Amino acid sequence: MYVEGGLYTDIDVEALKSIPEFIPRTFDDAEIDMVIGIENDEPKFKNHPILGPVARNFCQWTFLCKPQLPFLIKMVENAVARLHDLAKEQS
């Protein structure tokens, strides 16, 4: 996704809208770098005993983006750093 951009979706996702409908007509497609879905945004779950702070989160099962977004490379760097930290903690 970082190198080429495009659309990612899990194999078990059903398209309820066509890809051109992902971005509302009120926005200029050229100005949109990334579209990320909201998986859960229920204010009543803010202090949920099980979900806790993850009660509000982005979904990762479908997103689209332009190539070489700094946001994506930062996510990769953070994930790799976290893996290194976990390896140090568990060795």
Short mmCIF file of C-alpha atoms in Angstrom, two decimals:
data_model
loop_
_atom_site.label_atom_id
_atom_site.label_comp_id
_atom_site.label_asym_id
_atom_site.label_seq_id
_atom_site.Cartn_x
_atom_site.Cartn_y
_atom_site.Cartn_z
CA MET A 1 0.00 0.00 0.00
CA TYR A 2 2.84 2.39 0.77
CA VAL A 3 4.58 1.84 -2.56
CA GLU A 4 1.64 1.66 -4.97
CA GLY A 5 -1.40 2.90 -3.05
CA GLY A 6 -4.78 1.47 -3.95
CA LEU A 7 -7.54 -0.37 -2.13
CA TYR A 8 -7.06 -3.05 0.49
CA THR A 9 -9.94 -5.12 1.78
CA ASP A 10 -10.11 -8.42 3.65
CA ILE A 11 -11.41 -11.41 1.72
CA ASP A 12 -14.51 -11.69 3.91
CA VAL A 13 -15.70 -8.10 3.36
CA GLU A 14 -18.87 -7.45 1.39
CA ALA A 15 -19.05 -4.27 -0.69
CA LEU A 16 -22.19 -2.35 0.23
CA LYS A 17 -21.17 0.58 -1.99
CA SER A 18 -19.07 0.82 -5.12
CA ILE A 19 -15.55 2.22 -4.75
CA PRO A 20 -16.42 5.56 -6.42
CA GLU A 21 -19.04 6.06 -3.68
CA PHE A 22 -16.45 5.79 -0.88
CA ILE A 23 -15.74 9.52 -1.16
CA PRO A 24 -18.85 11.73 -0.93
CA ARG A 25 -19.43 14.07 -3.88
CA THR A 26 -18.99 17.06 -1.59
CA PHE A 27 -15.24 16.33 -1.55
CA ASP A 28 -12.73 16.73 -4.38
CA ASP A 29 -11.17 13.29 -5.01
CA ALA A 30 -7.83 14.95 -5.84
CA GLU A 31 -7.64 16.36 -2.31
CA ILE A 32 -8.26 13.03 -0.55
CA ASP A 33 -5.12 11.06 0.35
CA MET A 34 -6.64 8.23 2.36
CA VAL A 35 -10.01 6.78 3.30
CA ILE A 36 -10.22 4.81 6.54
CA GLY A 37 -13.39 3.35 7.97
CA ILE A 38 -14.59 3.79 11.51
CA GLU A 39 -15.08 0.37 13.06
CA ASN A 40 -16.63 1.49 16.31
CA ASP A 41 -17.50 4.97 17.48
CA GLU A 42 -20.10 4.48 20.18
CA PRO A 43 -19.70 7.22 22.81
CA LYS A 44 -21.48 5.08 25.43
CA PHE A 45 -18.63 2.54 25.14
CA LYS A 46 -15.96 5.08 26.14
CA ASN A 47 -15.55 3.45 29.56
CA HIS A 48 -16.62 -0.04 28.54
CA PRO A 49 -15.28 -2.65 31.02
CA ILE A 50 -13.96 -4.92 28.26
CA LEU A 51 -13.32 -2.66 25.27
CA GLY A 52 -12.00 0.28 27.26
CA PRO A 53 -10.08 2.80 25.15
CA VAL A 54 -10.39 0.68 21.99
CA ALA A 55 -14.14 1.30 21.92
CA ARG A 56 -13.38 4.02 19.38
CA ASN A 57 -11.16 2.76 16.62
CA PHE A 58 -10.44 2.67 12.92
CA CYS A 59 -11.06 -0.46 10.94
CA GLN A 60 -8.19 -2.08 9.10
CA TRP A 61 -10.30 -4.43 6.99
CA THR A 62 -10.86 -1.89 4.21
CA PHE A 63 -8.99 1.27 3.35
CA LEU A 64 -7.72 3.09 0.29
CA CYS A 65 -4.86 5.50 -0.16
CA LYS A 66 -2.55 7.29 -2.54
CA PRO A 67 1.00 5.95 -2.86
CA GLN A 68 3.86 6.96 -0.56
CA LEU A 69 1.87 8.64 2.18
CA PRO A 70 4.08 9.63 5.12
CA PHE A 71 1.34 8.34 7.43
CA LEU A 72 1.74 4.78 6.11
CA ILE A 73 5.51 4.65 6.41
CA LYS A 74 5.20 5.98 9.98
CA MET A 75 2.76 3.15 10.77
CA VAL A 76 5.25 0.62 9.40
CA GLU A 77 8.10 2.17 11.39
CA ASN A 78 6.00 2.10 14.57
CA ALA A 79 5.05 -1.55 14.04
CA VAL A 80 8.68 -2.58 13.44
CA ALA A 81 9.83 -0.63 16.51
CA ARG A 82 7.15 -2.31 18.61
CA LEU A 83 8.25 -5.75 17.35
CA HIS A 84 11.86 -4.94 18.30
CA ASP A 85 10.70 -3.84 21.76
CA LEU A 86 8.69 -7.04 22.21
CA ALA A 87 11.67 -9.15 21.13
CA LYS A 88 13.88 -7.42 23.71
CA GLU A 89 11.25 -7.85 26.44
CA GLN A 90 10.79 -11.54 25.70
CA SER A 91 14.39 -12.60 25.12
#
